[in-house]
Short mmCIF file of C-alpha atoms in Angstrom, two decimals:
data_model
loop_
_atom_site.label_atom_id
_atom_site.label_comp_id
_atom_site.label_asym_id
_atom_site.label_seq_id
_atom_site.Cartn_x
_atom_site.Cartn_y
_atom_site.Cartn_z
CA UNK A 1 -11.60 -4.72 28.59
CA UNK A 2 -8.95 -5.07 26.62
CA UNK A 3 -6.57 -7.51 23.64
CA UNK A 4 -3.94 -6.88 22.53
CA UNK A 5 -3.17 -5.53 19.34
CA UNK A 6 0.00 -6.75 17.41
CA UNK A 7 1.64 -4.09 15.00
CA UNK A 8 3.37 -5.75 12.46
CA UNK A 9 5.71 -8.50 12.86
CA UNK A 10 6.55 -8.94 16.56
CA UNK A 11 4.93 -4.79 17.92
CA UNK A 12 2.83 -5.41 20.57
CA UNK A 13 0.10 -2.84 21.78
CA UNK A 14 -2.11 -2.55 24.73
CA UNK A 15 -5.69 -1.10 23.31
CA UNK A 16 -9.36 -1.15 24.31
CA UNK A 17 -11.56 -3.47 21.79
CA UNK A 18 -13.64 -1.58 20.30
CA UNK A 19 -16.68 -2.69 20.13
CA UNK A 20 -20.51 -1.59 18.12
CA UNK A 21 -20.85 -0.08 14.68
CA UNK A 22 -22.14 -1.29 11.30
CA UNK A 23 -22.69 -4.18 8.94
CA UNK A 24 -22.93 -7.21 11.45
CA UNK A 25 -21.81 -9.01 14.38
CA UNK A 26 -19.46 -11.68 15.36
CA UNK A 27 -22.23 -14.74 16.22
CA UNK A 28 -21.26 -17.31 18.67
CA UNK A 29 -20.91 -16.68 21.88
CA UNK A 30 -17.23 -16.69 23.57
CA UNK A 31 -15.39 -16.89 20.88
CA UNK A 32 -11.42 -15.15 20.77
CA UNK A 33 -9.65 -15.12 17.85
CA UNK A 34 -7.72 -13.02 15.36
CA UNK A 35 -7.42 -11.04 12.25
CA UNK A 36 -4.92 -11.14 10.59
CA UNK A 37 -3.72 -8.23 8.35
CA UNK A 38 -1.28 -8.42 6.12
CA UNK A 39 0.99 -5.74 4.86
CA UNK A 40 -0.03 -4.44 1.46
CA UNK A 41 -3.81 -5.98 1.38
CA UNK A 42 -5.93 -4.69 -0.60
CA UNK A 43 -9.15 -3.08 0.96
CA UNK A 44 -10.98 -5.53 -1.35
CA UNK A 45 -8.95 -8.23 -0.25
CA UNK A 46 -9.58 -6.65 3.94
CA UNK A 47 -13.54 -6.52 3.03
CA UNK A 48 -12.83 -10.40 2.69
CA UNK A 49 -10.77 -11.82 5.28
CA UNK A 50 -14.05 -9.74 7.46
CA UNK A 51 -16.19 -11.04 6.29
CA UNK A 52 -14.69 -14.90 7.17
CA UNK A 53 -12.97 -14.23 9.94
CA UNK A 54 -17.29 -12.90 11.31
CA UNK A 55 -19.07 -15.80 8.98
CA UNK A 56 -20.57 -12.48 7.30
CA UNK A 57 -21.87 -12.65 3.87
CA UNK A 58 -19.81 -11.87 1.27
CA UNK A 59 -19.89 -8.09 1.09
CA UNK A 60 -20.86 -6.74 4.45
CA UNK A 61 -18.02 -5.95 5.36
CA UNK A 62 -17.88 -3.54 2.24
CA UNK A 63 -21.35 -2.46 2.32
CA UNK A 64 -20.88 -1.69 5.82
CA UNK A 65 -17.43 0.49 5.23
CA UNK A 66 -19.70 2.66 3.19
CA UNK A 67 -21.89 3.96 6.46
CA UNK A 68 -19.09 3.30 9.46
CA UNK A 69 -17.80 6.86 10.64
CA UNK A 70 -14.52 6.23 9.79
CA UNK A 71 -12.11 8.94 11.06
CA UNK A 72 -10.20 9.55 8.05
CA UNK A 73 -8.56 12.15 5.88
CA UNK A 74 -10.82 15.05 4.52
CA UNK A 75 -9.13 13.87 0.49
CA UNK A 76 -10.04 9.93 1.69
CA UNK A 77 -12.83 10.95 0.75
CA UNK A 78 -14.52 8.31 2.98
CA UNK A 79 -12.65 5.73 0.89
CA UNK A 80 -10.58 3.52 3.85
CA UNK A 81 -8.67 1.91 0.85
CA UNK A 82 -3.96 2.71 2.60
CA UNK A 83 -6.26 3.28 6.41
CA UNK A 84 -6.49 0.22 7.01
CA UNK A 85 -3.51 -0.69 9.00
CA UNK A 86 -1.51 -3.87 8.11
CA UNK A 87 -1.47 -5.20 12.12
CA UNK A 88 -3.29 -8.67 13.94
CA UNK A 89 -7.11 -7.56 14.89
CA UNK A 90 -8.09 -9.13 18.26
CA UNK A 91 -11.79 -10.23 17.61
CA UNK A 92 -14.52 -11.30 19.89
CA UNK A 93 -18.50 -12.25 19.97
CA UNK A 94 -19.04 -8.53 20.24
CA UNK A 95 -16.84 -7.37 17.81
CA UNK A 96 -18.50 -6.48 13.72
CA UNK A 97 -17.67 -5.60 10.71
CA UNK A 98 -17.81 -1.58 11.39
CA UNK A 99 -15.86 -2.32 14.61
CA UNK A 100 -13.12 -3.51 12.88
CA UNK A 101 -12.70 -1.18 9.46
CA UNK A 102 -13.51 1.32 12.89
CA UNK A 103 -10.48 0.00 14.62
CA UNK A 104 -7.49 -0.02 11.87
CA UNK A 105 -8.37 3.86 10.67
CA UNK A 106 -8.05 4.82 13.97
CA UNK A 107 -4.41 2.19 14.30
CA UNK A 108 -3.25 3.84 10.96
CA UNK A 109 -4.07 7.67 12.03
CA UNK A 110 -2.34 7.25 15.52
CA UNK A 111 0.59 5.33 13.87
CA UNK A 112 0.23 8.33 10.72
CA UNK A 113 -0.05 11.05 13.55
CA UNK A 114 4.00 11.18 14.52
CA UNK A 115 5.66 14.26 13.26
CA UNK A 116 8.24 13.33 11.72
CA UNK A 117 5.98 11.25 9.13
CA UNK A 118 4.26 14.48 8.99
CA UNK A 119 7.73 16.30 8.85
CA UNK A 120 9.03 13.90 5.69
CA UNK A 121 5.69 14.81 4.04
CA UNK A 122 5.11 17.96 4.36
CA UNK A 123 9.17 18.31 3.21
CA UNK A 124 8.86 16.36 0.48
CA UNK A 125 6.10 18.56 -0.93
CA UNK A 126 3.15 16.37 -0.60
CA UNK A 127 -0.01 16.48 1.62
CA UNK A 128 0.10 13.30 4.50
CA UNK A 129 -2.15 11.54 1.71
CA UNK A 130 0.10 11.93 -0.52
CA UNK A 131 3.09 9.38 1.66
CA UNK A 132 0.50 7.13 2.20
CA UNK A 133 -0.33 7.00 -1.33
CA UNK A 134 3.85 6.65 -2.27
CA UNK A 135 3.82 4.46 0.88
CA UNK A 136 1.54 2.69 -0.57
CA UNK A 137 2.72 2.07 -4.56
CA UNK A 138 6.63 1.81 -2.46
CA UNK A 139 5.04 -1.66 -0.80
CA UNK A 140 3.62 -3.09 -3.63
CA UNK A 141 6.21 -2.68 -5.70
CA UNK A 142 9.57 -3.35 -3.75
CA UNK A 143 10.71 -6.98 -3.31
CA UNK A 144 11.62 -6.88 -0.15
CA UNK A 145 11.84 -4.54 3.00
CA UNK A 146 15.81 -3.66 2.35
CA UNK A 147 14.65 -2.55 -1.45
CA UNK A 148 12.48 -0.55 -0.15
CA UNK A 149 13.69 3.26 0.71
CA UNK A 150 15.68 3.10 -2.68
CA UNK A 151 12.26 2.19 -4.33
CA UNK A 152 10.49 5.62 -1.57
CA UNK A 153 13.42 7.22 -3.54
CA UNK A 154 12.90 6.58 -7.18
CA UNK A 155 9.35 7.54 -7.02
CA UNK A 156 10.41 10.28 -5.12
CA UNK A 157 12.51 11.86 -7.76
CA UNK A 158 10.03 10.89 -10.58
CA UNK A 159 8.22 13.16 -9.19
CA UNK A 160 10.01 15.87 -8.30
CA UNK A 161 11.11 15.72 -12.23
CA UNK A 162 7.54 15.67 -13.65
CA UNK A 163 8.27 11.95 -14.74
CA UNK A 164 5.15 9.38 -14.98
CA UNK A 165 5.86 7.20 -12.28
CA UNK A 166 4.57 4.24 -14.80
CA UNK A 167 4.27 1.35 -11.69
CA UNK A 168 2.59 -1.84 -12.85
CA UNK A 169 1.57 -1.18 -9.63
CA UNK A 170 -0.95 1.14 -9.71
CA UNK A 171 -2.35 -0.54 -13.37
CA UNK A 172 -3.24 -4.15 -11.83
CA UNK A 173 -4.81 -1.66 -8.97
CA UNK A 174 -7.59 -0.75 -11.51
CA UNK A 175 -7.22 -3.89 -13.34
CA UNK A 176 -7.79 -5.73 -9.52
CA UNK A 177 -5.70 -8.13 -10.34
CA UNK A 178 -1.85 -8.73 -9.06
CA UNK A 179 0.96 -9.81 -12.10
CA UNK A 180 4.45 -9.19 -13.85
CA UNK A 181 2.94 -9.53 -17.12
CA UNK A 182 2.10 -4.89 -18.20
CA UNK A 183 0.85 -4.91 -22.19
CA UNK A 184 1.38 -2.16 -24.26
CA UNK A 185 -2.54 -2.72 -23.79
CA UNK A 186 -2.97 -1.87 -20.64
CA UNK A 187 -0.70 0.94 -20.52
CA UNK A 188 -3.09 2.47 -22.91
CA UNK A 189 -5.68 2.12 -19.65
CA UNK A 190 -7.73 6.19 -19.27
CA UNK A 191 -7.65 4.57 -15.69
CA UNK A 192 -6.93 7.54 -13.28
CA UNK A 193 -4.47 4.83 -11.63
CA UNK A 194 -2.27 4.18 -15.36
CA UNK A 195 0.68 6.00 -14.31
CA UNK A 196 2.08 5.90 -17.44
CA UNK A 197 -0.42 7.95 -19.40
CA UNK A 198 -1.21 10.50 -16.22
CA UNK A 199 2.32 12.34 -14.14
CA UNK A 200 2.03 12.52 -10.73
CA UNK A 201 0.38 9.95 -8.01
CA UNK A 202 -2.72 7.67 -8.31
CA UNK A 203 -5.83 9.55 -6.97
CA UNK A 204 -5.72 7.10 -4.05
CA UNK A 205 -3.66 4.85 -2.30
CA UNK A 206 -3.39 1.22 -3.78
CA UNK A 207 -3.23 -0.84 -0.78
CA UNK A 208 -2.82 -0.22 2.53
CA UNK A 209 1.71 0.19 3.90
CA UNK A 210 2.65 -1.37 6.97
CA UNK A 211 5.43 1.07 9.01
CA UNK A 212 8.92 -0.33 6.89
CA UNK A 213 7.74 1.30 3.51
CA UNK A 214 6.13 4.43 6.01
CA UNK A 215 9.38 4.71 7.63
CA UNK A 216 11.09 4.36 4.10
CA UNK A 217 9.60 7.14 2.78
CA UNK A 218 9.38 9.13 5.56
CA UNK A 219 13.28 8.67 5.49
CA UNK A 220 14.84 7.25 2.31
CA UNK A 221 18.68 7.34 1.43
CA UNK A 222 19.92 10.01 -0.78
CA UNK A 223 20.55 9.13 -4.82
CA UNK A 224 19.61 9.46 -7.93
CA UNK A 225 17.70 6.40 -8.89
CA UNK A 226 14.51 6.88 -11.69
CA UNK A 227 14.63 3.30 -12.46
CA UNK A 228 14.42 -0.01 -10.73
CA UNK A 229 13.51 -4.28 -11.74
CA UNK A 230 13.76 -6.48 -9.55
CA UNK A 231 16.65 -9.16 -12.44
CA UNK A 232 15.53 -12.50 -10.39
CA UNK A 233 15.11 -13.14 -6.73
CA UNK A 234 16.87 -10.61 -4.13
CA UNK A 235 18.21 -8.14 -6.89
CA UNK A 236 16.67 -5.79 -7.16
CA UNK A 237 18.83 -3.39 -9.46
CA UNK A 238 18.22 0.45 -9.59
CA UNK A 239 19.07 3.10 -12.30
CA UNK A 240 19.82 6.02 -12.53
CA UNK A 241 19.63 6.58 -17.35
CA UNK A 242 17.47 4.88 -18.75
CA UNK A 243 20.13 2.94 -20.50
CA UNK A 244 21.11 1.16 -17.74
CA UNK A 245 17.68 0.29 -16.94
CA UNK A 246 16.92 -0.87 -20.11
CA UNK A 247 19.98 -3.50 -19.67
CA UNK A 248 19.10 -4.69 -16.56
CA UNK A 249 15.56 -5.76 -18.15
CA UNK A 250 17.01 -7.78 -20.69
CA UNK A 251 18.76 -9.61 -17.91
CA UNK A 252 15.50 -9.85 -16.14
CA UNK A 253 13.30 -11.24 -19.60
CA UNK A 254 16.25 -13.50 -20.56
CA UNK A 255 15.41 -15.07 -16.49
CA UNK A 256 11.98 -15.43 -16.54
CA UNK A 257 12.83 -16.97 -20.14
CA UNK A 258 14.50 -19.64 -18.33
#
């Protein structure tokens, strides 16, 4: 049986619909629908979406993730975060939570198996898994797709200089939230995802990056930026010095008060 997998917003790739696997079935004969996984969704959010589209009890897909054989990179240690590739997946009466998870991971493996991604990771002194982690941060931090390349460059520059990344998105992941408000108390968290306190990358991706974020990491523009802040919608400022960043943050704060 052949179905169509939609990658990103428009790219269509013919694939064979995977069936079987753990985690229960979708039920209901003859049903054909689809599951949309937007760029940047966290694994827990994807699990909840699968439970919903397959009409499964809450938590079923999370349990299936722990028992289904998934072709994950060794450093993932069985955690599919970062490998649940954003796309529109076909669903029918034979689809199970396990089959959908395996389908997503195999799709990610195909995309990540491209030579230029591996070569760019090696160029930047990263493993492929670390490059996916960087892409997940880019996906979460960039205000627009046009900003992704520069955000990737900031992350790579900070890693190269052994500076803490100080990314709010990694703290948000640790705290299971999404917010623009990071407090001083938050930055003192002992979580390994606290990139204010810990140098280097967090231990895993913080979401599931899409094609644009992966491309941004594989081919970022040249630049010496070390900071960025979105001062208002559509206006992200990139800075090379802390003094410039402070001025931009002042404008961000002023805009939020209005």
